[in-house]
Coordinates of C-alpha atoms and ligand atoms in Angstrom, one line a residue:
X1421 CA 50.7 191.5 12.5
X1422 CA 53.6 190.3 10.3
X1423 CA 56.0 191.3 13.0
X1424 CA 54.1 189.4 15.7
X1425 CA 54.0 186.4 13.5
X1426 CA 57.7 186.7 13.0
X1427 CA 58.3 186.9 16.7
X1428 CA 55.9 184.1 17.4
X1429 CA 57.7 181.9 14.9
X1430 CA 61.0 182.9 16.6
X1431 CA 59.7 181.9 20.0
X1432 CA 58.3 178.7 18.6
X1433 CA 61.6 177.8 17.0
X1434 CA 63.2 178.4 20.3
X1435 CA 60.7 176.3 22.1
X1436 CA 61.2 173.4 19.7
X1437 CA 64.9 173.7 20.1
X1438 CA 64.4 173.5 23.9
X1439 CA 62.3 170.4 23.5
X1440 CA 64.9 168.7 21.4
X1441 CA 67.5 169.6 24.0
X1442 CA 65.3 168.3 26.7
X1443 CA 64.4 165.1 24.8
X1444 CA 68.2 164.5 24.5
X1445 CA 68.6 165.1 28.2
X1446 CA 65.8 162.8 29.3
X1447 CA 66.5 160.1 26.7
X1448 CA 70.2 160.4 27.1
X1449 CA 70.1 159.5 30.8
X1450 CA 67.4 156.9 30.4
X1451 CA 69.5 155.3 27.7
X1452 CA 72.6 155.3 30.0
X1453 CA 70.5 153.6 32.7
X1454 CA 69.0 151.1 30.3
X1455 CA 72.4 150.2 28.8
X1456 CA 73.8 149.7 32.3
X1457 CA 70.9 147.4 33.2
X1458 CA 71.1 145.4 30.0
X1459 CA 67.7 146.6 28.8
X1460 CA 68.4 146.9 25.2
X1461 CA 67.8 144.0 22.8
X1462 CA 68.8 143.0 19.3
X1463 CA 66.2 141.9 16.8
X1464 CA 67.2 140.1 13.7
X1465 CA 65.8 140.5 10.2
X1466 CA 66.3 137.7 7.7
X1467 CA 68.0 138.3 4.4
X1468 CA 67.3 135.8 1.6
X1469 CA 68.9 135.0 -1.7
X1470 CA 66.7 136.3 -4.5
X1471 CA 66.7 133.2 -6.7
X1472 CA 66.5 130.5 -4.1
X1473 CA 65.1 132.2 -1.0
X1474 CA 67.9 130.6 1.1
X1475 CA 68.7 132.5 4.3
X1476 CA 71.9 134.4 3.5
X1477 CA 72.2 136.2 6.9
X1478 CA 70.4 138.5 9.3
X1479 CA 70.7 142.1 10.2
X1480 CA 70.8 142.9 13.9
X1481 CA 68.7 146.0 14.8
X1482 CA 68.6 147.5 18.3
X1483 CA 65.4 147.6 20.2
X1484 CA 64.8 149.6 23.4
X1485 CA 61.8 149.2 25.6
X1486 CA 61.8 151.5 28.6
X1487 CA 59.6 150.7 31.6
X1488 CA 58.0 154.2 31.6
X1489 CA 58.9 155.7 28.2
X1490 CA 57.8 152.6 26.3
X1491 CA 59.3 151.5 23.0
X1492 CA 61.8 153.9 21.6
X1493 CA 62.9 153.3 18.0
X1494 CA 66.5 153.5 16.8
X1495 CA 65.6 156.3 14.4
X1496 CA 65.3 158.3 17.7
X1497 CA 67.7 156.9 20.2
X1498 CA 70.7 156.2 17.9
X1499 CA 70.9 160.0 17.3
X1500 CA 70.7 160.6 21.0
X1501 CA 73.4 158.0 21.6
X1502 CA 75.6 159.7 19.1
X1503 CA 75.0 163.1 20.7
X1504 CA 75.5 161.9 24.3
X1505 CA 78.7 159.9 23.6
X1506 CA 77.1 156.5 24.1
X1507 CA 77.2 155.2 20.6
X1508 CA 80.5 153.4 21.1
X1509 CA 79.1 151.6 24.1
X1510 CA 76.1 150.6 22.0
X1511 CA 78.3 149.4 19.3
X1512 CA 80.4 147.2 21.7
X1513 CA 77.2 145.9 23.2
X1514 CA 75.7 145.0 19.9
X1515 CA 78.9 143.3 18.6
X1516 CA 79.1 141.2 21.8
X1517 CA 75.4 140.4 21.8
X1518 CA 75.5 139.3 18.1
X1519 CA 78.5 137.0 18.8
X1520 CA 76.7 135.4 21.7
X1521 CA 73.6 134.9 19.6
X1522 CA 75.5 133.2 16.8
X1523 CA 77.0 130.8 19.3
X1524 CA 73.6 130.1 20.7
X1525 CA 72.0 129.5 17.3
X1526 CA 74.9 127.2 16.3
X1527 CA 74.3 125.2 19.5
X1528 CA 70.6 125.0 18.7
X1529 CA 71.3 123.8 15.2
X1530 CA 70.0 127.0 13.5
X1531 CA 72.3 128.0 10.7
X1532 CA 72.6 131.7 10.3
X1533 CA 75.5 132.3 7.9
X1534 CA 76.3 135.9 8.9
X1535 CA 75.0 138.5 11.3
X1536 CA 75.3 142.2 10.2
X1537 CA 75.8 144.8 12.9
X1538 CA 75.2 148.5 12.3
X1539 CA 78.1 150.7 13.4
X1540 CA 78.2 154.5 13.3
X1541 CA 80.9 156.7 11.8
X1542 CA 82.5 157.5 15.2
X1543 CA 83.5 153.8 15.7
X1544 CA 85.8 153.9 12.7
X1545 CA 87.8 156.8 14.0
X1546 CA 88.9 154.4 16.8
X1547 CA 91.9 152.4 15.7
X1548 CA 91.1 149.8 18.3
X1549 CA 87.9 148.7 16.6
X1550 CA 89.4 145.9 14.5
X1551 CA 91.3 144.5 17.4
X1552 CA 88.2 144.6 19.5
X1553 CA 86.3 142.7 16.8
X1554 CA 89.2 140.2 16.4
X1555 CA 89.2 139.5 20.2
X1556 CA 85.4 139.0 20.2
X1557 CA 85.6 136.5 17.4
X1558 CA 88.4 134.6 19.1
X1559 CA 86.6 134.6 22.4
X1560 CA 83.5 133.1 20.8
X1561 CA 85.5 130.9 18.5
X1562 CA 83.7 132.3 15.4
X1563 CA 84.9 132.5 11.9
X1564 CA 85.2 136.2 10.9
X1565 CA 82.8 135.7 8.0
X1566 CA 80.0 135.1 10.5
X1567 CA 80.1 138.8 11.2
X1568 CA 79.3 141.7 8.8
X1569 CA 79.8 145.3 9.6
X1570 CA 77.3 147.7 8.1
X1571 CA 78.6 151.3 7.5
X1572 CA 76.7 154.3 6.2
X1573 CA 77.7 156.8 3.6
X1574 CA 78.7 159.1 6.4
X1575 CA 81.6 156.8 7.1
X1576 CA 82.6 157.0 3.4
X1577 CA 82.4 160.8 3.6
X1578 CA 84.8 160.7 6.5
X1579 CA 88.0 161.1 4.5
X1580 CA 90.3 160.5 7.3
X1581 CA 93.2 158.1 7.0
X1582 CA 92.2 156.4 10.2
X1583 CA 88.8 155.5 8.9
X1584 CA 90.1 153.9 5.8
X1585 CA 92.7 151.9 7.7
X1586 CA 90.2 150.7 10.2
X1587 CA 87.9 149.6 7.5
X1588 CA 90.7 147.8 5.7
X1589 CA 91.8 146.0 8.9
X1590 CA 88.3 144.8 9.6
X1591 CA 88.2 143.5 6.0
X1592 CA 91.6 141.9 6.5
X1593 CA 90.2 140.0 9.4
X1594 CA 87.7 138.4 7.0
X1595 CA 84.5 140.0 8.2
X1596 CA 82.0 141.3 5.7
X1597 CA 81.8 145.0 5.1
X1598 CA 78.5 146.4 3.9
X1599 CA 77.6 149.8 2.6
X1600 CA 74.2 150.5 4.0
X1601 CA 71.5 152.8 2.6
X1602 CA 73.4 153.2 -0.6
X1603 CA 72.2 156.0 -2.8
X1604 CA 70.9 158.4 -0.1
X1605 CA 74.1 160.1 0.8
X1606 CA 76.8 161.9 -1.0
X1607 CA 79.3 159.2 -1.5
X1608 CA 81.1 159.1 -4.8
X1609 CA 81.6 156.1 -7.1
X1610 CA 85.3 156.5 -6.9
X1611 CA 85.1 156.1 -3.1
X1612 CA 83.0 153.0 -3.6
X1613 CA 85.8 151.4 -5.5
X1614 CA 88.5 152.5 -3.0
X1615 CA 86.9 151.0 0.1
X1616 CA 87.2 147.3 0.7
X1617 CA 83.5 146.6 0.6
X1618 CA 82.0 143.1 0.2
X1619 CA 78.4 144.3 -0.1
X1620 CA 76.2 147.2 -0.9
X1621 CA 72.6 147.6 0.3
X1622 CA 70.4 149.7 -2.0
X1623 CA 68.3 152.0 0.1
X1624 CA 64.6 151.3 0.8
X1625 CA 63.6 154.6 -0.9
X1626 CA 64.5 153.2 -4.3
X1627 CA 62.3 150.2 -3.7
X1628 CA 59.3 152.1 -2.4
X1629 CA 58.0 153.3 -5.7
X1630 CA 59.7 150.6 -7.6
X1631 CA 56.7 149.0 -9.5
X1632 CA 55.6 152.3 -11.0
X1633 CA 58.8 154.3 -11.2
X1634 CA 61.0 153.3 -14.1
X1635 CA 63.6 155.8 -13.0
X1636 CA 64.0 154.0 -9.7
X1637 CA 64.3 150.7 -11.6
X1638 CA 67.0 152.2 -13.8
X1639 CA 69.0 153.4 -10.9
X1640 CA 68.6 150.0 -9.1
X1641 CA 69.7 148.2 -12.2
X1642 CA 72.8 150.4 -12.6
X1643 CA 73.8 149.9 -8.9
X1644 CA 73.3 146.1 -9.2
X1645 CA 75.5 146.2 -12.3
X1646 CA 78.2 148.3 -10.6
X1647 CA 78.1 146.2 -7.4
X1648 CA 78.4 142.9 -9.2
X1649 CA 81.2 144.1 -11.5
X1650 CA 83.1 145.2 -8.4
X1651 CA 82.5 141.7 -7.0
X1652 CA 80.2 142.8 -4.2
X1653 CA 77.0 141.2 -3.0
X1654 CA 74.1 143.5 -3.8
X1655 CA 71.3 143.6 -1.2
X1656 CA 68.0 145.4 -1.6
X1657 CA 66.3 146.4 1.6
X1658 CA 62.6 147.3 2.2
X1659 CA 61.2 144.6 -0.1
X1660 CA 57.5 144.5 0.7
X1661 CA 55.7 143.1 -2.3
X1662 CA 55.9 140.0 -4.4
X1663 CA 56.1 142.2 -7.5
X1664 CA 59.2 143.9 -6.2
X1665 CA 60.8 140.5 -5.6
X1666 CA 60.0 139.5 -9.2
X1667 CA 61.5 142.6 -10.5
X1668 CA 64.6 142.2 -8.4
X1669 CA 64.9 138.7 -9.6
X1670 CA 64.9 139.9 -13.2
X1671 CA 67.5 142.5 -12.4
X1672 CA 69.7 139.8 -10.8
X1673 CA 69.8 141.3 -7.3
X1674 CA 71.6 138.9 -5.1
X1675 CA 69.9 139.3 -1.7
X1676 CA 66.6 140.7 -0.5
X1677 CA 65.5 142.0 3.0
X1678 CA 62.1 143.3 3.9
X1679 CA 58.7 142.8 5.4
X1680 CA 57.7 140.5 2.6
X1681 CA 59.9 137.9 4.2
X1682 CA 60.0 138.9 7.8
X1683 CA 60.1 141.9 10.1
X1684 CA 63.0 142.2 12.5
X1685 CA 62.4 139.3 15.0
X1686 CA 63.3 138.5 18.6
X1687 CA 65.9 135.7 18.7
X1688 CA 63.3 133.0 19.5
X1689 CA 61.0 134.1 16.7
X1690 CA 63.9 134.2 14.3
X1691 CA 64.6 130.6 15.3
X1692 CA 61.0 129.6 14.6
X1693 CA 61.1 131.5 11.3
X1694 CA 64.2 129.7 10.2
X1695 CA 62.7 126.3 11.0
X1696 CA 59.4 127.1 9.2
X1697 CA 61.2 128.8 6.3
X1698 CA 63.2 125.7 5.7
X1699 CA 60.2 123.5 5.3
X1700 CA 58.3 126.1 3.2
X1701 CA 61.2 126.2 0.8
X1702 CA 61.3 122.4 0.6
X1703 CA 57.6 122.1 -0.4
X1704 CA 57.3 125.3 -2.5
X1705 CA 59.2 126.0 -5.7
X1706 CA 60.4 129.5 -5.2
X1707 CA 59.4 131.2 -8.4
X1708 CA 58.4 130.2 -12.0
X1709 CA 61.8 131.3 -13.3
X1710 CA 63.7 129.8 -10.3
X1711 CA 67.4 129.4 -11.0
X1712 CA 69.9 128.4 -8.4
Ligands
C2E1898 P1 69.0 150.3 8.6 O1 70.3 149.8 9.0 O2 68.9 150.8 7.1 O3 67.9 149.2 8.9 C1 66.8 148.9 8.1 C2 65.6 149.5 8.7 O4 64.5 149.3 7.8 C3 65.1 148.9 10.0 O5 64.5 150.0 10.8 C4 64.1 147.9 9.6 O6 63.2 147.6 10.6 C5 63.4 148.7 8.5 N1 62.8 147.8 7.5 C6 63.2 146.5 7.1 N2 62.4 146.0 6.2 C7 61.5 147.0 5.9 C8 60.4 147.0 5.0 O7 60.1 146.1 4.2 N3 59.6 148.2 5.0 C9 59.9 149.2 5.8 N4 59.1 150.3 5.8 N5 60.9 149.2 6.7 C10 61.7 148.1 6.7 P2 64.9 150.2 12.3 O8 65.1 148.9 13.0 O9 63.8 151.1 12.9 O10 66.3 150.9 12.3 C11 66.4 152.2 11.7 C12 67.9 152.6 11.6 O11 68.5 152.7 12.8 C13 68.7 151.5 10.9 O12 68.5 151.6 9.5 C14 70.1 151.8 11.3 O13 70.6 152.8 10.6 C15 69.8 152.4 12.7 N6 70.1 151.3 13.7 C16 69.4 150.3 14.2 N7 70.0 149.6 15.1 C17 71.3 150.2 15.3 C18 72.4 149.9 16.1 O14 72.5 149.0 16.9 N8 73.5 150.7 15.9 C19 73.5 151.8 15.0 N9 74.6 152.5 14.9 N10 72.4 152.0 14.2 C20 71.3 151.3 14.4
MG1899 MG1 71.6 148.6 8.4
MG1900 MG1 69.7 150.1 5.5
MG1901 MG1 67.7 152.5 5.8

């Protein structure tokens, strides 16, 4: 019996492996096709200053709707893109798309101070990345600060010289450089001080249980302290409740992002949100303890 179970498990594991491989094959070619046809979109999630609720920027998040496969979320297709060698194409596409969108918003009188684009670790092994970004900014006549690059701790783990130099040259251009999902990986604090970061984003998992979990609060407080001392902007992602916002305000977190304010929005909806948000802020005092 046990033996059969064992064998069954073995077969099952193999089957699962096959499915994953097949998933990659099917999604990989569908993705290539969609990319070529321009069927990926960027949605934008507002980031607001904790004390004033002013819009400080937006994060660009990829969205893929496939005619037969439906909506496929980045948690699934970004991994496929990385495994099938398409992640650099996605990065180039999202940088270009973000620049075009900033130009369009500027023209429409919608002021979005900065757009943050997510890039994977592979991008930073390519020395041409910063030149590519510089050229994009020049072509669109944009100040470098309008663009922020979000990196993950896997980039920090990448100890290669190239990666550090690429990060430094992006920073030298004047773009923002943000450490995403901070606290979930294996990065060390010494590395945090060595990289030319302008911002850290505390991972959503710390905020999830925030109201009830004093440990999560302690860690958040410490990270906010370290980030501020290092002269970085500290962002908290995944803010869903007003109580979380109040706590973050007490802890002097600079910027918040989360469903409490808005989900990632299509460009037109973001535009509406900004217009409405502006008037809401004008008539509503933000919080009892509002500072500026
Ligand atoms: P991320 O960069 O940490 O982005 C934040 C994720 O949290 C987004 O998921 C966003 O929709 C979600 N989120 C925001 N606020 C809340 C909230 O209040 N509650 C909850 N439960 N979730 C919230 P999304 O869009 O599914 O993206 C997942 C991840 O995929 C991103 O995590 C990012 O790592 C990656 N990703 C997305 N677009 C791209 C891209 O164009 N390139 C690369 N390399 N990665 C991308
Ligand atoms: Mg991000
Ligand atoms: Mg994040
Ligand atoms: Mg995250």
